[in-house]
Amino acid sequence: MPSLSHEALLLLFRNRPELAPELLREALGIQLPAYTEVRVESADLTEVVPAEYRADLVVLLVDGKPVLAIAVEVQLSRDDRKRFTWPVYVAGLRARFECEAVVLVVTPAMDVARWAAEPIRLGPGAIFSALVLGPDAVPVVTDRARAEADPELAVLSVMAHGRGEVDRAVQIALAALAGAEHVSDRDLSVLYFDLIDAALSEAARKAFQMLPQGYEFQSETLRKNVATTKAAAVIAFLEAREIPLSDEQRKRILACVDIKLLDQWIRRAATIGTADELF
């Protein structure tokens, strides 16, 4: 069964098919044919062979007719069976759409990226190579305007770089947060926020939760989501310091949606001697 990380990465490409050619062009330097349309196609590549071959996602570039088929494969770990099926994906897509085809492997792990990039020997004189997008190839998005224009790329940037140097990770997360707020689907916007938070290292997450003081959230739903995270941080601080909380005090903290006040409580929680002093 696909993991949450696998499905989360795939979701970004499914929600914005243009992300696949964008990364091929900008991150991997692949020269693409001219196209006017990008669409998601059926990922079932079964033709006359009895076994079923199914890519994670198929993105088709169209210019009146198909010009490039991209089989997007999210790979979280090594799977040597894929070295036999990836060439089948390309052959199946070429036969179905009568155009060029590639396999784009997306992975958050450098060792998996190195493995996936190894050429696959098909037979004498025949070599196949997948195109691989490892974490080092994903653009670092810290510009708020770019994140707002391309929220899926911004979220992918956090997933690739959120466990690196803390200050940069927080900058990437803040840009991605701005992008998530501009997603018109509120449920999807909240999901992107959750993916941003989950992609950060523990140190970056703590810094992100205490930031940004004075940040103006355009989405009420996201503002409440951040408030909930900060309220949980207050309680976690107090519990770590073994400062007891009454049920009423705990409810008061969890019910607070004032982010500035929650920031004050987080700072106080580090120094106070009793829960009463928090308020």
Short mmCIF file of C-alpha atoms in Angstrom, two decimals:
data_model
loop_
_atom_site.label_atom_id
_atom_site.label_comp_id
_atom_site.label_asym_id
_atom_site.label_seq_id
_atom_site.Cartn_x
_atom_site.Cartn_y
_atom_site.Cartn_z
CA MET A 1 0.00 0.00 0.00
CA PRO A 2 1.41 3.45 -0.92
CA SER A 3 2.64 5.46 2.03
CA LEU A 4 1.49 8.95 3.02
CA SER A 5 4.80 10.41 1.78
CA HIS A 6 4.36 8.67 -1.57
CA GLU A 7 0.80 9.92 -1.98
CA ALA A 8 1.69 13.44 -0.81
CA LEU A 9 4.40 13.81 -3.46
CA LEU A 10 2.14 12.36 -6.13
CA LEU A 11 -0.66 14.74 -5.12
CA LEU A 12 1.46 17.77 -6.03
CA PHE A 13 1.94 16.51 -9.60
CA ARG A 14 -1.68 15.43 -9.94
CA ASN A 15 -2.99 18.82 -8.76
CA ARG A 16 -0.64 20.70 -11.06
CA PRO A 17 0.42 18.60 -14.08
CA GLU A 18 2.55 21.52 -15.34
CA LEU A 19 4.90 20.78 -12.43
CA ALA A 20 6.35 17.77 -14.29
CA PRO A 21 7.52 19.60 -17.46
CA GLU A 22 8.51 22.61 -15.34
CA LEU A 23 10.92 20.49 -13.30
CA LEU A 24 12.22 18.68 -16.37
CA ARG A 25 12.99 22.04 -17.95
CA GLU A 26 14.23 24.08 -15.00
CA ALA A 27 15.67 21.53 -12.58
CA LEU A 28 17.05 18.93 -14.99
CA GLY A 29 17.78 21.14 -18.01
CA ILE A 30 15.77 18.98 -20.45
CA GLN A 31 14.81 20.68 -23.71
CA LEU A 32 11.11 20.03 -24.24
CA PRO A 33 9.10 20.20 -27.46
CA ALA A 34 6.69 23.10 -27.91
CA TYR A 35 3.29 22.37 -26.35
CA THR A 36 0.03 24.20 -25.67
CA GLU A 37 -1.66 21.82 -23.22
CA VAL A 38 -0.66 19.66 -20.26
CA ARG A 39 -3.01 16.96 -19.03
CA VAL A 40 -3.08 13.87 -16.82
CA GLU A 41 -3.73 10.61 -18.65
CA SER A 42 -4.59 7.10 -17.49
CA ALA A 43 -1.58 5.49 -15.83
CA ASP A 44 -2.61 1.98 -16.87
CA LEU A 45 0.03 0.86 -19.37
CA THR A 46 -1.33 -2.65 -19.94
CA GLU A 47 -1.54 -3.51 -23.63
CA VAL A 48 -1.36 -7.12 -24.82
CA VAL A 49 0.93 -8.41 -22.08
CA PRO A 50 -0.91 -10.36 -19.36
CA ALA A 51 0.73 -8.57 -16.40
CA GLU A 52 -0.50 -5.12 -15.46
CA TYR A 53 1.92 -2.22 -15.63
CA ARG A 54 0.80 0.97 -13.95
CA ALA A 55 2.89 4.11 -13.52
CA ASP A 56 2.18 6.43 -10.60
CA LEU A 57 1.04 9.23 -12.92
CA VAL A 58 1.15 9.98 -16.64
CA VAL A 59 1.43 13.60 -17.76
CA LEU A 60 0.94 14.30 -21.46
CA LEU A 61 2.21 17.39 -23.31
CA VAL A 62 0.03 18.24 -26.29
CA ASP A 63 0.45 20.59 -29.24
CA GLY A 64 -2.55 19.66 -31.34
CA LYS A 65 -1.31 16.09 -30.94
CA PRO A 66 0.75 14.40 -28.18
CA VAL A 67 4.38 15.53 -28.23
CA LEU A 68 5.77 14.07 -25.00
CA ALA A 69 4.47 11.54 -22.46
CA ILE A 70 5.93 11.69 -18.94
CA ALA A 71 5.56 8.74 -16.57
CA VAL A 72 5.99 10.24 -13.10
CA GLU A 73 7.29 7.69 -10.57
CA VAL A 74 7.57 8.57 -6.87
CA GLN A 75 10.30 6.38 -5.38
CA LEU A 76 10.93 6.40 -1.61
CA SER A 77 13.27 3.40 -1.56
CA ARG A 78 15.13 1.07 -3.90
CA ASP A 79 13.00 -1.41 -5.79
CA ASP A 80 15.03 -3.43 -8.27
CA ARG A 81 11.87 -4.60 -10.02
CA LYS A 82 11.44 -1.03 -11.30
CA ARG A 83 14.56 -1.42 -13.44
CA PHE A 84 12.55 -3.90 -15.50
CA THR A 85 9.23 -2.02 -15.56
CA TRP A 86 10.41 1.55 -16.29
CA PRO A 87 11.48 0.68 -19.84
CA VAL A 88 8.06 -0.93 -20.33
CA TYR A 89 6.39 2.35 -19.32
CA VAL A 90 8.27 4.23 -22.04
CA ALA A 91 7.54 1.61 -24.68
CA GLY A 92 3.86 1.50 -23.73
CA LEU A 93 3.47 5.29 -23.79
CA ARG A 94 5.25 5.59 -27.14
CA ALA A 95 2.94 2.97 -28.61
CA ARG A 96 -0.23 4.50 -27.16
CA PHE A 97 0.40 8.17 -27.97
CA GLU A 98 2.88 7.81 -30.87
CA CYS A 99 5.25 10.36 -29.40
CA GLU A 100 8.43 10.50 -27.36
CA ALA A 101 8.20 9.33 -23.74
CA VAL A 102 10.29 9.55 -20.57
CA VAL A 103 10.22 8.27 -17.00
CA LEU A 104 10.64 10.98 -14.35
CA VAL A 105 11.63 9.50 -10.99
CA VAL A 106 10.97 11.78 -8.02
CA THR A 107 12.62 10.86 -4.73
CA PRO A 108 13.39 12.65 -1.44
CA ALA A 109 16.43 10.41 -0.78
CA MET A 110 19.86 10.98 -2.30
CA ASP A 111 20.85 7.29 -2.21
CA VAL A 112 17.64 6.35 -4.05
CA ALA A 113 18.32 9.11 -6.61
CA ARG A 114 21.79 7.71 -7.31
CA TRP A 115 20.36 4.19 -7.69
CA ALA A 116 17.53 5.34 -9.99
CA ALA A 117 19.96 7.27 -12.22
CA GLU A 118 22.05 4.19 -12.99
CA PRO A 119 21.70 3.21 -16.70
CA ILE A 120 19.60 0.12 -17.36
CA ARG A 121 21.08 -2.32 -19.86
CA LEU A 122 18.31 -3.69 -22.07
CA GLY A 123 20.52 -5.84 -24.25
CA PRO A 124 23.60 -5.57 -26.47
CA GLY A 125 23.95 -1.92 -27.51
CA ALA A 126 20.67 -0.87 -25.89
CA ILE A 127 20.65 1.34 -22.77
CA PHE A 128 17.73 3.00 -20.97
CA SER A 129 18.06 5.80 -18.40
CA ALA A 130 15.34 7.36 -16.27
CA LEU A 131 15.34 11.09 -15.57
CA VAL A 132 15.78 11.53 -11.82
CA LEU A 133 14.72 14.42 -9.61
CA GLY A 134 16.48 13.98 -6.28
CA PRO A 135 16.26 16.45 -3.38
CA ASP A 136 19.36 18.34 -4.55
CA ALA A 137 17.71 19.09 -7.90
CA VAL A 138 14.47 20.55 -6.48
CA PRO A 139 14.54 24.37 -6.67
CA VAL A 140 14.85 26.23 -3.36
CA VAL A 141 11.77 28.47 -3.26
CA THR A 142 12.04 31.32 -0.75
CA ASP A 143 10.37 34.01 -2.85
CA ARG A 144 6.79 34.58 -1.72
CA ALA A 145 5.58 35.74 -5.15
CA ARG A 146 6.87 32.59 -6.82
CA ALA A 147 5.34 30.41 -4.11
CA GLU A 148 1.97 32.09 -4.56
CA ALA A 149 2.15 31.51 -8.34
CA ASP A 150 3.31 27.90 -7.94
CA PRO A 151 2.23 26.55 -4.53
CA GLU A 152 2.88 22.90 -5.46
CA LEU A 153 6.51 23.66 -6.30
CA ALA A 154 6.82 25.58 -3.02
CA VAL A 155 5.49 22.61 -1.03
CA LEU A 156 7.82 20.27 -2.93
CA SER A 157 10.68 22.61 -2.03
CA VAL A 158 9.90 22.20 1.67
CA MET A 159 9.66 18.43 1.30
CA ALA A 160 13.11 18.40 -0.35
CA HIS A 161 14.93 20.95 1.81
CA GLY A 162 12.93 21.19 5.06
CA ARG A 163 15.40 19.06 7.01
CA GLY A 164 18.45 21.06 6.07
CA GLU A 165 19.88 24.25 7.60
CA VAL A 166 17.24 25.66 9.97
CA ASP A 167 17.13 29.30 8.85
CA ARG A 168 16.83 28.37 5.18
CA ALA A 169 14.25 25.69 5.96
CA VAL A 170 12.10 28.26 7.79
CA GLN A 171 12.39 30.72 4.88
CA ILE A 172 11.28 28.00 2.46
CA ALA A 173 8.41 27.04 4.77
CA LEU A 174 7.22 30.64 5.08
CA ALA A 175 7.20 31.04 1.30
CA ALA A 176 5.30 27.77 0.95
CA LEU A 177 2.81 28.91 3.58
CA ALA A 178 2.12 32.03 1.51
CA GLY A 179 1.60 29.78 -1.50
CA ALA A 180 -0.76 27.49 0.41
CA GLU A 181 -2.88 30.46 1.43
CA HIS A 182 -3.46 31.28 -2.24
CA VAL A 183 -4.91 27.86 -3.06
CA SER A 184 -8.62 28.41 -3.68
CA ASP A 185 -9.63 24.98 -2.36
CA ARG A 186 -9.60 25.46 1.43
CA ASP A 187 -9.29 21.76 2.23
CA LEU A 188 -6.34 21.49 -0.13
CA SER A 189 -4.83 24.63 1.37
CA VAL A 190 -4.94 23.11 4.86
CA LEU A 191 -3.50 19.84 3.53
CA TYR A 192 -0.56 21.76 2.03
CA PHE A 193 0.02 23.44 5.39
CA ASP A 194 0.12 20.02 7.06
CA LEU A 195 2.62 18.77 4.45
CA ILE A 196 4.81 21.83 5.06
CA ASP A 197 4.80 21.25 8.81
CA ALA A 198 5.48 17.52 8.48
CA ALA A 199 8.40 18.06 6.09
CA LEU A 200 10.42 20.18 8.53
CA SER A 201 13.07 18.89 10.89
CA GLU A 202 12.25 19.13 14.60
CA ALA A 203 14.47 22.20 15.01
CA ALA A 204 13.03 23.89 11.92
CA ARG A 205 9.49 23.04 13.00
CA LYS A 206 9.98 24.65 16.39
CA ALA A 207 11.44 27.76 14.77
CA PHE A 208 8.59 27.80 12.24
CA GLN A 209 5.97 27.46 14.97
CA MET A 210 7.41 30.49 16.77
CA LEU A 211 7.54 32.40 13.53
CA PRO A 212 6.26 34.58 12.09
CA GLN A 213 5.27 37.11 14.73
CA GLY A 214 3.06 39.65 13.01
CA TYR A 215 2.57 37.45 9.95
CA GLU A 216 -0.74 38.36 8.35
CA PHE A 217 -2.64 35.21 7.40
CA GLN A 218 -5.06 35.74 4.53
CA SER A 219 -6.85 32.47 5.25
CA GLU A 220 -8.83 32.18 8.48
CA THR A 221 -8.61 28.40 8.25
CA LEU A 222 -4.82 28.46 8.03
CA ARG A 223 -4.60 31.03 10.81
CA LYS A 224 -6.56 28.69 13.09
CA ASN A 225 -4.38 25.79 11.97
CA VAL A 226 -1.23 27.70 13.00
CA ALA A 227 -2.87 28.72 16.28
CA THR A 228 -3.62 25.07 17.04
CA THR A 229 0.02 24.17 16.39
CA LYS A 230 1.28 26.96 18.63
CA ALA A 231 -1.18 26.02 21.41
CA ALA A 232 0.14 22.47 21.29
CA ALA A 233 3.68 23.88 21.56
CA VAL A 234 2.74 25.79 24.74
CA ILE A 235 1.40 22.63 26.35
CA ALA A 236 4.43 20.62 25.19
CA PHE A 237 6.80 23.16 26.78
CA LEU A 238 4.95 23.02 30.09
CA GLU A 239 4.76 19.25 30.11
CA ALA A 240 8.48 18.97 29.30
CA ARG A 241 9.19 21.18 32.31
CA GLU A 242 6.79 19.09 34.42
CA ILE A 243 4.54 22.06 35.20
CA PRO A 244 1.05 20.71 35.91
CA LEU A 245 -1.97 22.08 34.06
CA SER A 246 -5.57 21.94 35.24
CA ASP A 247 -8.24 20.86 32.76
CA GLU A 248 -9.49 24.44 32.59
CA GLN A 249 -6.03 25.82 31.86
CA ARG A 250 -5.46 23.23 29.15
CA LYS A 251 -8.82 24.05 27.55
CA ARG A 252 -8.03 27.79 27.69
CA ILE A 253 -4.72 27.27 25.86
CA LEU A 254 -6.23 25.01 23.20
CA ALA A 255 -9.15 27.41 22.64
CA CYS A 256 -6.88 30.41 22.02
CA VAL A 257 -6.71 31.60 18.40
CA ASP A 258 -4.72 34.79 19.09
CA ILE A 259 -1.33 34.01 17.51
CA LYS A 260 0.46 36.97 19.17
CA LEU A 261 -0.80 35.87 22.58
CA LEU A 262 0.22 32.28 21.89
CA ASP A 263 3.71 33.50 20.96
CA GLN A 264 3.88 35.26 24.34
CA TRP A 265 2.76 32.09 26.10
CA ILE A 266 5.42 30.04 24.31
CA ARG A 267 8.12 32.41 25.57
CA ARG A 268 6.68 32.47 29.10
CA ALA A 269 6.40 28.68 29.18
CA ALA A 270 10.19 28.46 29.09
CA THR A 271 10.68 30.43 32.33
CA ILE A 272 7.55 30.33 34.54
CA GLY A 273 7.31 28.25 37.70
CA THR A 274 3.55 27.57 37.72
CA ALA A 275 0.83 27.41 35.06
CA ASP A 276 -0.96 30.39 36.70
CA GLU A 277 1.99 32.62 35.74
CA LEU A 278 1.34 31.85 32.07
CA PHE A 279 -1.81 33.98 32.11
#
